[in-house]
JSON list of C-alpha atoms and ligand atoms in Angstrom, two decimals:
[
{"chain": "A", "resi": 1, "resn": "UNK", "atom": "CA", "xyz": [10.04, -27.02, 2.52]},
{"chain": "A", "resi": 2, "resn": "UNK", "atom": "CA", "xyz": [8.90, -23.38, 2.52]},
{"chain": "A", "resi": 3, "resn": "UNK", "atom": "CA", "xyz": [7.25, -21.44, -0.30]},
{"chain": "A", "resi": 4, "resn": "UNK", "atom": "CA", "xyz": [10.49, -20.06, -1.77]},
{"chain": "A", "resi": 5, "resn": "UNK", "atom": "CA", "xyz": [12.33, -23.39, -1.57]},
{"chain": "A", "resi": 6, "resn": "UNK", "atom": "CA", "xyz": [9.40, -25.06, -3.35]},
{"chain": "A", "resi": 7, "resn": "UNK", "atom": "CA", "xyz": [9.71, -22.53, -6.19]},
{"chain": "A", "resi": 8, "resn": "UNK", "atom": "CA", "xyz": [13.45, -22.99, -6.54]},
{"chain": "A", "resi": 9, "resn": "UNK", "atom": "CA", "xyz": [13.13, -26.77, -6.61]},
{"chain": "A", "resi": 10, "resn": "UNK", "atom": "CA", "xyz": [10.25, -26.67, -9.12]},
{"chain": "A", "resi": 11, "resn": "UNK", "atom": "CA", "xyz": [12.00, -24.31, -11.54]},
{"chain": "A", "resi": 12, "resn": "UNK", "atom": "CA", "xyz": [15.35, -26.11, -11.24]},
{"chain": "A", "resi": 13, "resn": "UNK", "atom": "CA", "xyz": [13.50, -29.27, -12.33]},
{"chain": "A", "resi": 14, "resn": "UNK", "atom": "CA", "xyz": [11.59, -27.53, -15.14]},
{"chain": "A", "resi": 15, "resn": "UNK", "atom": "CA", "xyz": [14.59, -25.59, -16.51]},
{"chain": "A", "resi": 16, "resn": "UNK", "atom": "CA", "xyz": [15.89, -28.07, -19.13]},
{"chain": "A", "resi": 17, "resn": "UNK", "atom": "CA", "xyz": [12.42, -28.37, -20.77]},
{"chain": "A", "resi": 18, "resn": "UNK", "atom": "CA", "xyz": [11.20, -24.80, -20.25]},
{"chain": "A", "resi": 19, "resn": "UNK", "atom": "CA", "xyz": [11.94, -23.58, -23.78]},
{"chain": "A", "resi": 20, "resn": "UNK", "atom": "CA", "xyz": [10.54, -26.75, -25.39]},
{"chain": "A", "resi": 21, "resn": "UNK", "atom": "CA", "xyz": [6.92, -25.61, -24.81]},
{"chain": "A", "resi": 22, "resn": "UNK", "atom": "CA", "xyz": [6.05, -23.60, -27.94]},
{"chain": "A", "resi": 23, "resn": "UNK", "atom": "CA", "xyz": [2.96, -22.01, -26.39]},
{"chain": "A", "resi": 24, "resn": "UNK", "atom": "CA", "xyz": [4.96, -20.88, -23.43]},
{"chain": "A", "resi": 25, "resn": "UNK", "atom": "CA", "xyz": [7.76, -19.43, -25.54]},
{"chain": "A", "resi": 26, "resn": "UNK", "atom": "CA", "xyz": [5.21, -17.58, -27.66]},
{"chain": "A", "resi": 27, "resn": "UNK", "atom": "CA", "xyz": [3.52, -16.15, -24.56]},
{"chain": "A", "resi": 28, "resn": "UNK", "atom": "CA", "xyz": [6.82, -15.06, -23.02]},
{"chain": "A", "resi": 29, "resn": "UNK", "atom": "CA", "xyz": [7.97, -13.40, -26.24]},
{"chain": "A", "resi": 30, "resn": "UNK", "atom": "CA", "xyz": [4.66, -11.58, -26.78]},
{"chain": "A", "resi": 31, "resn": "UNK", "atom": "CA", "xyz": [4.76, -10.28, -23.21]},
{"chain": "A", "resi": 32, "resn": "UNK", "atom": "CA", "xyz": [8.44, -9.32, -23.50]},
{"chain": "A", "resi": 33, "resn": "UNK", "atom": "CA", "xyz": [7.78, -7.33, -26.67]},
{"chain": "A", "resi": 34, "resn": "UNK", "atom": "CA", "xyz": [4.93, -5.52, -24.93]},
{"chain": "A", "resi": 35, "resn": "UNK", "atom": "CA", "xyz": [7.30, -4.66, -22.06]},
{"chain": "A", "resi": 36, "resn": "UNK", "atom": "CA", "xyz": [9.99, -3.47, -24.48]},
{"chain": "A", "resi": 37, "resn": "UNK", "atom": "CA", "xyz": [7.52, -1.33, -26.42]},
{"chain": "A", "resi": 38, "resn": "UNK", "atom": "CA", "xyz": [6.05, 0.19, -23.23]},
{"chain": "A", "resi": 39, "resn": "UNK", "atom": "CA", "xyz": [9.44, 1.01, -21.69]},
{"chain": "A", "resi": 40, "resn": "UNK", "atom": "CA", "xyz": [10.93, 2.11, -25.03]},
{"chain": "A", "resi": 41, "resn": "UNK", "atom": "CA", "xyz": [14.59, 1.89, -23.91]},
{"chain": "A", "resi": 42, "resn": "UNK", "atom": "CA", "xyz": [17.02, 4.25, -25.67]},
{"chain": "A", "resi": 43, "resn": "UNK", "atom": "CA", "xyz": [20.21, 2.23, -25.13]},
{"chain": "A", "resi": 44, "resn": "UNK", "atom": "CA", "xyz": [21.69, 3.96, -22.06]},
{"chain": "A", "resi": 45, "resn": "UNK", "atom": "CA", "xyz": [19.57, 2.26, -19.38]},
{"chain": "A", "resi": 46, "resn": "UNK", "atom": "CA", "xyz": [20.74, 0.14, -16.47]},
{"chain": "A", "resi": 47, "resn": "UNK", "atom": "CA", "xyz": [18.05, -2.50, -16.01]},
{"chain": "A", "resi": 48, "resn": "UNK", "atom": "CA", "xyz": [16.87, -5.15, -13.56]},
{"chain": "A", "resi": 49, "resn": "UNK", "atom": "CA", "xyz": [14.74, -8.09, -14.70]},
{"chain": "A", "resi": 50, "resn": "UNK", "atom": "CA", "xyz": [13.53, -10.30, -11.84]},
{"chain": "A", "resi": 51, "resn": "UNK", "atom": "CA", "xyz": [12.25, -13.81, -12.45]},
{"chain": "A", "resi": 52, "resn": "UNK", "atom": "CA", "xyz": [14.28, -13.81, -15.66]},
{"chain": "A", "resi": 53, "resn": "UNK", "atom": "CA", "xyz": [13.97, -17.59, -16.00]},
{"chain": "A", "resi": 54, "resn": "UNK", "atom": "CA", "xyz": [15.61, -18.95, -19.14]},
{"chain": "A", "resi": 55, "resn": "UNK", "atom": "CA", "xyz": [15.97, -15.46, -20.57]},
{"chain": "A", "resi": 56, "resn": "UNK", "atom": "CA", "xyz": [13.06, -15.40, -23.03]},
{"chain": "A", "resi": 57, "resn": "UNK", "atom": "CA", "xyz": [12.49, -11.71, -22.22]},
{"chain": "A", "resi": 58, "resn": "UNK", "atom": "CA", "xyz": [16.16, -11.01, -21.49]},
{"chain": "A", "resi": 59, "resn": "UNK", "atom": "CA", "xyz": [17.12, -11.77, -25.09]},
{"chain": "A", "resi": 60, "resn": "UNK", "atom": "CA", "xyz": [14.55, -9.26, -26.33]},
{"chain": "A", "resi": 61, "resn": "UNK", "atom": "CA", "xyz": [15.48, -6.46, -23.92]},
{"chain": "A", "resi": 62, "resn": "UNK", "atom": "CA", "xyz": [19.26, -6.79, -23.55]},
{"chain": "A", "resi": 63, "resn": "UNK", "atom": "CA", "xyz": [20.17, -5.62, -27.09]},
{"chain": "A", "resi": 64, "resn": "UNK", "atom": "CA", "xyz": [18.26, -2.38, -26.38]},
{"chain": "A", "resi": 65, "resn": "UNK", "atom": "CA", "xyz": [19.86, -1.34, -23.07]},
{"chain": "A", "resi": 66, "resn": "UNK", "atom": "CA", "xyz": [23.31, -0.63, -21.60]},
{"chain": "A", "resi": 67, "resn": "UNK", "atom": "CA", "xyz": [23.32, -3.25, -18.85]},
{"chain": "A", "resi": 68, "resn": "UNK", "atom": "CA", "xyz": [20.82, -5.82, -17.68]},
{"chain": "A", "resi": 69, "resn": "UNK", "atom": "CA", "xyz": [20.90, -7.77, -14.41]},
{"chain": "A", "resi": 70, "resn": "UNK", "atom": "CA", "xyz": [18.89, -10.98, -14.91]},
{"chain": "A", "resi": 71, "resn": "UNK", "atom": "CA", "xyz": [17.87, -12.08, -11.42]},
{"chain": "A", "resi": 72, "resn": "UNK", "atom": "CA", "xyz": [16.26, -15.43, -10.67]},
{"chain": "A", "resi": 73, "resn": "UNK", "atom": "CA", "xyz": [15.96, -17.76, -7.72]},
{"chain": "A", "resi": 74, "resn": "UNK", "atom": "CA", "xyz": [16.64, -20.88, -9.79]},
{"chain": "A", "resi": 75, "resn": "UNK", "atom": "CA", "xyz": [20.22, -21.79, -10.69]},
{"chain": "A", "resi": 76, "resn": "UNK", "atom": "CA", "xyz": [18.88, -24.20, -13.30]},
{"chain": "A", "resi": 77, "resn": "UNK", "atom": "CA", "xyz": [16.89, -21.53, -15.14]},
{"chain": "A", "resi": 78, "resn": "UNK", "atom": "CA", "xyz": [19.90, -19.18, -15.04]},
{"chain": "A", "resi": 79, "resn": "UNK", "atom": "CA", "xyz": [22.20, -21.87, -16.50]},
{"chain": "A", "resi": 80, "resn": "UNK", "atom": "CA", "xyz": [19.94, -21.96, -19.57]},
{"chain": "A", "resi": 81, "resn": "UNK", "atom": "CA", "xyz": [19.88, -18.14, -19.71]},
{"chain": "A", "resi": 82, "resn": "UNK", "atom": "CA", "xyz": [23.68, -17.88, -19.50]},
{"chain": "A", "resi": 83, "resn": "UNK", "atom": "CA", "xyz": [24.10, -20.38, -22.34]},
{"chain": "A", "resi": 84, "resn": "UNK", "atom": "CA", "xyz": [21.70, -18.43, -24.56]},
{"chain": "A", "resi": 85, "resn": "UNK", "atom": "CA", "xyz": [23.38, -15.08, -23.82]},
{"chain": "A", "resi": 86, "resn": "UNK", "atom": "CA", "xyz": [26.79, -16.59, -24.61]},
{"chain": "A", "resi": 87, "resn": "UNK", "atom": "CA", "xyz": [25.57, -18.02, -27.94]},
{"chain": "A", "resi": 88, "resn": "UNK", "atom": "CA", "xyz": [24.02, -14.63, -28.86]},
{"chain": "A", "resi": 89, "resn": "UNK", "atom": "CA", "xyz": [27.15, -12.74, -27.79]},
{"chain": "A", "resi": 90, "resn": "UNK", "atom": "CA", "xyz": [25.20, -10.66, -25.27]},
{"chain": "A", "resi": 91, "resn": "UNK", "atom": "CA", "xyz": [27.97, -9.40, -23.00]},
{"chain": "A", "resi": 92, "resn": "UNK", "atom": "CA", "xyz": [25.89, -6.77, -21.17]},
{"chain": "A", "resi": 93, "resn": "UNK", "atom": "CA", "xyz": [23.89, -9.32, -19.14]},
{"chain": "A", "resi": 94, "resn": "UNK", "atom": "CA", "xyz": [24.80, -10.43, -15.61]},
{"chain": "A", "resi": 95, "resn": "UNK", "atom": "CA", "xyz": [22.85, -13.48, -14.44]},
{"chain": "A", "resi": 96, "resn": "UNK", "atom": "CA", "xyz": [22.44, -13.34, -10.66]},
{"chain": "A", "resi": 97, "resn": "UNK", "atom": "CA", "xyz": [20.88, -16.03, -8.48]},
{"chain": "A", "resi": 98, "resn": "UNK", "atom": "CA", "xyz": [18.78, -14.71, -5.62]},
{"chain": "A", "resi": 99, "resn": "UNK", "atom": "CA", "xyz": [15.33, -14.08, -4.24]},
{"chain": "A", "resi": 100, "resn": "UNK", "atom": "CA", "xyz": [14.17, -10.62, -5.30]},
{"chain": "A", "resi": 101, "resn": "UNK", "atom": "CA", "xyz": [12.51, -10.21, -1.91]},
{"chain": "A", "resi": 102, "resn": "UNK", "atom": "CA", "xyz": [15.70, -10.35, 0.13]},
{"chain": "A", "resi": 103, "resn": "UNK", "atom": "CA", "xyz": [18.70, -10.03, -2.22]},
{"chain": "A", "resi": 104, "resn": "UNK", "atom": "CA", "xyz": [20.55, -6.67, -2.11]},
{"chain": "A", "resi": 105, "resn": "UNK", "atom": "CA", "xyz": [19.72, -4.66, -5.23]},
{"chain": "A", "resi": 106, "resn": "UNK", "atom": "CA", "xyz": [21.52, -1.86, -7.04]},
{"chain": "A", "resi": 107, "resn": "UNK", "atom": "CA", "xyz": [19.85, 1.16, -8.60]},
{"chain": "A", "resi": 108, "resn": "UNK", "atom": "CA", "xyz": [18.17, 0.95, -11.98]},
{"chain": "A", "resi": 109, "resn": "UNK", "atom": "CA", "xyz": [16.59, 3.07, -14.68]},
{"chain": "A", "resi": 110, "resn": "UNK", "atom": "CA", "xyz": [14.15, 0.28, -15.56]},
{"chain": "A", "resi": 111, "resn": "UNK", "atom": "CA", "xyz": [12.85, -2.70, -13.62]},
{"chain": "A", "resi": 112, "resn": "UNK", "atom": "CA", "xyz": [10.64, -5.30, -15.26]},
{"chain": "A", "resi": 113, "resn": "UNK", "atom": "CA", "xyz": [9.26, -8.75, -14.74]},
{"chain": "A", "resi": 114, "resn": "UNK", "atom": "CA", "xyz": [7.08, -11.25, -16.58]},
{"chain": "A", "resi": 115, "resn": "UNK", "atom": "CA", "xyz": [4.91, -13.89, -14.88]},
{"chain": "A", "resi": 116, "resn": "UNK", "atom": "CA", "xyz": [6.85, -13.81, -11.62]},
{"chain": "A", "resi": 117, "resn": "UNK", "atom": "CA", "xyz": [4.85, -11.53, -9.32]},
{"chain": "A", "resi": 118, "resn": "UNK", "atom": "CA", "xyz": [2.36, -14.33, -8.58]},
{"chain": "A", "resi": 119, "resn": "UNK", "atom": "CA", "xyz": [5.17, -16.25, -6.86]},
{"chain": "A", "resi": 120, "resn": "UNK", "atom": "CA", "xyz": [5.85, -13.43, -4.39]},
{"chain": "A", "resi": 121, "resn": "UNK", "atom": "CA", "xyz": [3.85, -13.55, -1.17]},
{"chain": "A", "resi": 122, "resn": "UNK", "atom": "CA", "xyz": [4.11, -9.93, 0.05]},
{"chain": "A", "resi": 123, "resn": "UNK", "atom": "CA", "xyz": [3.73, -7.94, -3.17]},
{"chain": "A", "resi": 124, "resn": "UNK", "atom": "CA", "xyz": [3.22, -4.48, -1.54]},
{"chain": "A", "resi": 125, "resn": "UNK", "atom": "CA", "xyz": [6.54, -4.92, 0.32]},
{"chain": "A", "resi": 126, "resn": "UNK", "atom": "CA", "xyz": [8.29, -5.94, -2.89]},
{"chain": "A", "resi": 127, "resn": "UNK", "atom": "CA", "xyz": [6.87, -2.92, -4.74]},
{"chain": "A", "resi": 128, "resn": "UNK", "atom": "CA", "xyz": [8.21, -0.61, -2.02]},
{"chain": "A", "resi": 129, "resn": "UNK", "atom": "CA", "xyz": [11.63, -2.25, -2.38]},
{"chain": "A", "resi": 130, "resn": "UNK", "atom": "CA", "xyz": [11.58, -1.92, -6.19]},
{"chain": "A", "resi": 131, "resn": "UNK", "atom": "CA", "xyz": [10.53, 1.75, -5.95]},
{"chain": "A", "resi": 132, "resn": "UNK", "atom": "CA", "xyz": [13.43, 2.42, -3.56]},
{"chain": "A", "resi": 133, "resn": "UNK", "atom": "CA", "xyz": [15.87, 0.93, -6.10]},
{"chain": "A", "resi": 134, "resn": "UNK", "atom": "CA", "xyz": [14.59, 2.88, -9.11]},
{"chain": "A", "resi": 135, "resn": "UNK", "atom": "CA", "xyz": [16.51, 6.00, -10.10]},
{"chain": "A", "resi": 136, "resn": "UNK", "atom": "CA", "xyz": [14.43, 9.23, -10.14]},
{"chain": "A", "resi": 137, "resn": "UNK", "atom": "CA", "xyz": [12.45, 9.19, -13.38]},
{"chain": "A", "resi": 138, "resn": "UNK", "atom": "CA", "xyz": [12.92, 5.41, -13.62]},
{"chain": "A", "resi": 139, "resn": "UNK", "atom": "CA", "xyz": [10.15, 3.10, -14.72]},
{"chain": "A", "resi": 140, "resn": "UNK", "atom": "CA", "xyz": [8.77, -0.28, -13.72]},
{"chain": "A", "resi": 141, "resn": "UNK", "atom": "CA", "xyz": [6.85, -2.72, -15.95]},
{"chain": "A", "resi": 142, "resn": "UNK", "atom": "CA", "xyz": [5.19, -5.77, -14.42]},
{"chain": "A", "resi": 143, "resn": "UNK", "atom": "CA", "xyz": [3.30, -8.39, -16.40]},
{"chain": "A", "resi": 144, "resn": "UNK", "atom": "CA", "xyz": [1.23, -11.13, -14.82]},
{"chain": "A", "resi": 145, "resn": "UNK", "atom": "CA", "xyz": [-2.14, -12.83, -14.89]},
{"chain": "A", "resi": 146, "resn": "UNK", "atom": "CA", "xyz": [-5.36, -11.01, -14.23]},
{"chain": "A", "resi": 147, "resn": "UNK", "atom": "CA", "xyz": [-7.37, -12.54, -11.39]},
{"chain": "A", "resi": 148, "resn": "UNK", "atom": "CA", "xyz": [-8.22, -16.13, -12.34]},
{"chain": "A", "resi": 149, "resn": "UNK", "atom": "CA", "xyz": [-9.93, -19.09, -10.68]},
{"chain": "A", "resi": 150, "resn": "UNK", "atom": "CA", "xyz": [-6.76, -21.06, -9.94]},
{"chain": "A", "resi": 151, "resn": "UNK", "atom": "CA", "xyz": [-7.05, -23.25, -13.04]},
{"chain": "A", "resi": 152, "resn": "UNK", "atom": "CA", "xyz": [-4.06, -21.63, -14.76]},
{"chain": "A", "resi": 153, "resn": "UNK", "atom": "CA", "xyz": [-1.53, -23.42, -12.55]},
{"chain": "A", "resi": 154, "resn": "UNK", "atom": "CA", "xyz": [-3.68, -26.03, -10.82]},
{"chain": "A", "resi": 155, "resn": "UNK", "atom": "CA", "xyz": [-2.49, -27.24, -7.42]},
{"chain": "A", "resi": 156, "resn": "UNK", "atom": "CA", "xyz": [1.16, -26.19, -7.48]},
{"chain": "A", "resi": 157, "resn": "UNK", "atom": "CA", "xyz": [3.15, -25.24, -4.42]},
{"chain": "A", "resi": 158, "resn": "UNK", "atom": "CA", "xyz": [4.88, -21.87, -4.76]},
{"chain": "A", "resi": 159, "resn": "UNK", "atom": "CA", "xyz": [2.02, -19.99, -6.43]},
{"chain": "A", "resi": 160, "resn": "UNK", "atom": "CA", "xyz": [1.05, -17.24, -3.98]},
{"chain": "A", "resi": 161, "resn": "UNK", "atom": "CA", "xyz": [-1.64, -15.45, -6.06]},
{"chain": "A", "resi": 162, "resn": "UNK", "atom": "CA", "xyz": [-4.22, -16.59, -8.61]},
{"chain": "A", "resi": 163, "resn": "UNK", "atom": "CA", "xyz": [-3.54, -13.47, -10.66]},
{"chain": "A", "resi": 164, "resn": "UNK", "atom": "CA", "xyz": [-4.13, -9.89, -9.57]},
{"chain": "A", "resi": 165, "resn": "UNK", "atom": "CA", "xyz": [-6.92, -7.36, -9.63]},
{"chain": "A", "resi": 166, "resn": "UNK", "atom": "CA", "xyz": [-5.71, -4.35, -11.64]},
{"chain": "A", "resi": 167, "resn": "UNK", "atom": "CA", "xyz": [-7.36, -1.86, -9.27]},
{"chain": "A", "resi": 168, "resn": "UNK", "atom": "CA", "xyz": [-5.67, -3.39, -6.22]},
{"chain": "A", "resi": 169, "resn": "UNK", "atom": "CA", "xyz": [-2.25, -3.69, -7.86]},
{"chain": "A", "resi": 170, "resn": "UNK", "atom": "CA", "xyz": [-2.52, -0.13, -9.16]},
{"chain": "A", "resi": 171, "resn": "UNK", "atom": "CA", "xyz": [-3.17, 1.13, -5.62]},
{"chain": "A", "resi": 172, "resn": "UNK", "atom": "CA", "xyz": [-0.18, -0.88, -4.31]},
{"chain": "A", "resi": 173, "resn": "UNK", "atom": "CA", "xyz": [2.02, 0.77, -6.96]},
{"chain": "A", "resi": 174, "resn": "UNK", "atom": "CA", "xyz": [0.80, 4.24, -5.94]},
{"chain": "A", "resi": 175, "resn": "UNK", "atom": "CA", "xyz": [1.24, 3.37, -2.25]},
{"chain": "A", "resi": 176, "resn": "UNK", "atom": "CA", "xyz": [4.87, 2.52, -3.09]},
{"chain": "A", "resi": 177, "resn": "UNK", "atom": "CA", "xyz": [5.31, 6.10, -4.28]},
{"chain": "A", "resi": 178, "resn": "UNK", "atom": "CA", "xyz": [5.04, 5.47, -8.02]},
{"chain": "A", "resi": 179, "resn": "UNK", "atom": "CA", "xyz": [3.02, 7.66, -10.39]},
{"chain": "A", "resi": 180, "resn": "UNK", "atom": "CA", "xyz": [1.49, 7.53, -13.88]},
{"chain": "A", "resi": 181, "resn": "UNK", "atom": "CA", "xyz": [0.24, 4.00, -13.25]},
{"chain": "A", "resi": 182, "resn": "UNK", "atom": "CA", "xyz": [-1.30, 2.47, -16.36]},
{"chain": "A", "resi": 183, "resn": "UNK", "atom": "CA", "xyz": [-2.49, -0.96, -17.43]},
{"chain": "A", "resi": 184, "resn": "UNK", "atom": "CA", "xyz": [-2.81, -2.68, -20.78]},
{"chain": "A", "resi": 185, "resn": "UNK", "atom": "CA", "xyz": [-3.35, -6.27, -21.88]},
{"chain": "A", "resi": 186, "resn": "UNK", "atom": "CA", "xyz": [-0.06, -7.73, -23.10]},
{"chain": "A", "resi": 187, "resn": "UNK", "atom": "CA", "xyz": [-1.38, -11.11, -24.24]},
{"chain": "A", "resi": 188, "resn": "UNK", "atom": "CA", "xyz": [-4.23, -13.53, -23.67]},
{"chain": "A", "resi": 189, "resn": "UNK", "atom": "CA", "xyz": [-3.47, -17.21, -23.14]},
{"chain": "A", "resi": 190, "resn": "UNK", "atom": "CA", "xyz": [-6.12, -19.50, -24.63]},
{"chain": "A", "resi": 191, "resn": "UNK", "atom": "CA", "xyz": [-6.45, -23.14, -23.63]},
{"chain": "A", "resi": 192, "resn": "UNK", "atom": "CA", "xyz": [-8.92, -25.73, -24.88]},
{"chain": "A", "resi": 193, "resn": "UNK", "atom": "CA", "xyz": [-10.86, -27.50, -22.14]},
{"chain": "A", "resi": 194, "resn": "UNK", "atom": "CA", "xyz": [-11.85, -31.17, -22.30]},
{"chain": "A", "resi": 195, "resn": "UNK", "atom": "CA", "xyz": [-15.49, -30.15, -22.99]},
{"chain": "A", "resi": 196, "resn": "UNK", "atom": "CA", "xyz": [-14.49, -28.13, -26.08]},
{"chain": "A", "resi": 197, "resn": "UNK", "atom": "CA", "xyz": [-14.80, -24.73, -24.42]},
{"chain": "A", "resi": 198, "resn": "UNK", "atom": "CA", "xyz": [-11.87, -22.31, -24.40]},
{"chain": "A", "resi": 199, "resn": "UNK", "atom": "CA", "xyz": [-10.42, -20.86, -21.20]},
{"chain": "A", "resi": 200, "resn": "UNK", "atom": "CA", "xyz": [-8.95, -17.39, -21.57]},
{"chain": "A", "resi": 201, "resn": "UNK", "atom": "CA", "xyz": [-6.32, -15.94, -19.24]},
{"chain": "A", "resi": 202, "resn": "UNK", "atom": "CA", "xyz": [-5.47, -12.28, -19.96]},
{"chain": "A", "resi": 203, "resn": "UNK", "atom": "CA", "xyz": [-2.02, -11.06, -18.95]},
{"chain": "A", "resi": 204, "resn": "UNK", "atom": "CA", "xyz": [-1.84, -7.44, -17.85]},
{"chain": "A", "resi": 205, "resn": "UNK", "atom": "CA", "xyz": [1.10, -5.11, -18.21]},
{"chain": "A", "resi": 206, "resn": "UNK", "atom": "CA", "xyz": [1.33, -2.52, -15.44]},
{"chain": "A", "resi": 207, "resn": "UNK", "atom": "CA", "xyz": [3.68, 0.42, -16.04]},
{"chain": "A", "resi": 208, "resn": "UNK", "atom": "CA", "xyz": [4.53, 3.11, -13.48]},
{"chain": "A", "resi": 209, "resn": "UNK", "atom": "CA", "xyz": [7.12, 5.85, -13.02]},
{"chain": "A", "resi": 210, "resn": "UNK", "atom": "CA", "xyz": [9.23, 7.02, -10.11]},
{"chain": "A", "resi": 211, "resn": "UNK", "atom": "CA", "xyz": [8.87, 10.80, -9.86]},
{"chain": "A", "resi": 212, "resn": "UNK", "atom": "CA", "xyz": [11.86, 12.91, -10.84]},
{"chain": "A", "resi": 213, "resn": "UNK", "atom": "CA", "xyz": [13.83, 14.17, -7.86]},
{"chain": "A", "resi": 214, "resn": "UNK", "atom": "CA", "xyz": [12.79, 17.55, -6.48]},
{"chain": "B", "resi": 1, "resn": "SAM", "atom": "C1", "xyz": [6.78, -18.55, -14.47]},
{"chain": "B", "resi": 1, "resn": "SAM", "atom": "S1", "xyz": [8.53, -18.35, -14.52]},
{"chain": "B", "resi": 1, "resn": "SAM", "atom": "C2", "xyz": [8.68, -17.02, -15.71]},
{"chain": "B", "resi": 1, "resn": "SAM", "atom": "C3", "xyz": [10.07, -16.94, -16.29]},
{"chain": "B", "resi": 1, "resn": "SAM", "atom": "C4", "xyz": [10.23, -15.89, -17.38]},
{"chain": "B", "resi": 1, "resn": "SAM", "atom": "N1", "xyz": [9.95, -14.56, -16.89]},
{"chain": "B", "resi": 1, "resn": "SAM", "atom": "C5", "xyz": [9.36, -16.23, -18.55]},
{"chain": "B", "resi": 1, "resn": "SAM", "atom": "O1", "xyz": [8.38, -15.49, -18.82]},
{"chain": "B", "resi": 1, "resn": "SAM", "atom": "O2", "xyz": [9.62, -17.24, -19.24]},
{"chain": "B", "resi": 1, "resn": "SAM", "atom": "C6", "xyz": [8.86, -17.56, -12.98]},
{"chain": "B", "resi": 1, "resn": "SAM", "atom": "C7", "xyz": [10.35, -17.37, -12.70]},
{"chain": "B", "resi": 1, "resn": "SAM", "atom": "O3", "xyz": [10.49, -16.56, -11.54]},
{"chain": "B", "resi": 1, "resn": "SAM", "atom": "C8", "xyz": [11.46, -17.12, -10.69]},
{"chain": "B", "resi": 1, "resn": "SAM", "atom": "N2", "xyz": [11.11, -16.68, -9.34]},
{"chain": "B", "resi": 1, "resn": "SAM", "atom": "C9", "xyz": [10.00, -16.98, -8.62]},
{"chain": "B", "resi": 1, "resn": "SAM", "atom": "N3", "xyz": [9.99, -16.34, -7.45]},
{"chain": "B", "resi": 1, "resn": "SAM", "atom": "C10", "xyz": [11.14, -15.61, -7.42]},
{"chain": "B", "resi": 1, "resn": "SAM", "atom": "C11", "xyz": [11.72, -14.73, -6.45]},
{"chain": "B", "resi": 1, "resn": "SAM", "atom": "N4", "xyz": [11.10, -14.48, -5.27]},
{"chain": "B", "resi": 1, "resn": "SAM", "atom": "N5", "xyz": [12.90, -14.15, -6.73]},
{"chain": "B", "resi": 1, "resn": "SAM", "atom": "C12", "xyz": [13.52, -14.40, -7.90]},
{"chain": "B", "resi": 1, "resn": "SAM", "atom": "N6", "xyz": [13.03, -15.22, -8.86]},
{"chain": "B", "resi": 1, "resn": "SAM", "atom": "C13", "xyz": [11.84, -15.82, -8.61]},
{"chain": "B", "resi": 1, "resn": "SAM", "atom": "C14", "xyz": [11.40, -18.62, -10.92]},
{"chain": "B", "resi": 1, "resn": "SAM", "atom": "O4", "xyz": [12.61, -19.28, -10.58]},
{"chain": "B", "resi": 1, "resn": "SAM", "atom": "C15", "xyz": [11.11, -18.67, -12.42]},
{"chain": "B", "resi": 1, "resn": "SAM", "atom": "O5", "xyz": [12.28, -18.70, -13.19]}
]
């Protein structure tokens, strides 16, 4: 089984319980609100979310934009997302199954993602692809873990990066042709260790713009 197949299988298995973890839901919602506040959508935007999962961020962003494509590799996660959108009456969301690395994309005013970049092996190549599918003046917002020691996930197949260095990711965004790169801390996960100490895992939010044409 390759890296991407391992991810699909893992998230298909996790999907029915994903929203039962209160700490996880809280983290996803905090990060999603930080993304929404940073992108400040006005209501006319056509948007791509990749790694949409069960839609914890989708439900926060969709009411604020014109159309949102919720892309995910896992059919199981998307089944949960579709059910939630139907119950909320969100008819501007299309749930699409596919790998963001190789699926054909449209063109978007905003592209965002939460806690998914660490599953992608060739991040610079993905950033070039995302930049090519942003409209001029469009914006990208990417949230993920700062560099960590591997303890966040433990030994799990399908995790390609133990977080990211902000300086390195910022340079990758600029190399992809994006400008106005900025970073903030969207949320910090805190976990109690067996010895009573607390492990902290900050989650960055990187925002960048595609230059206006001309
Ligand atoms: C850690 S979960 C985060 C889900 C959601 N963003 C959240 O915060 O609850 C990562 C999600 O990304 C999806 N994923 C991982 N790699 C992907 C890829 N290359 N293309 C599309 N989706 C991917 C997984 O199926 C999973 O739903």
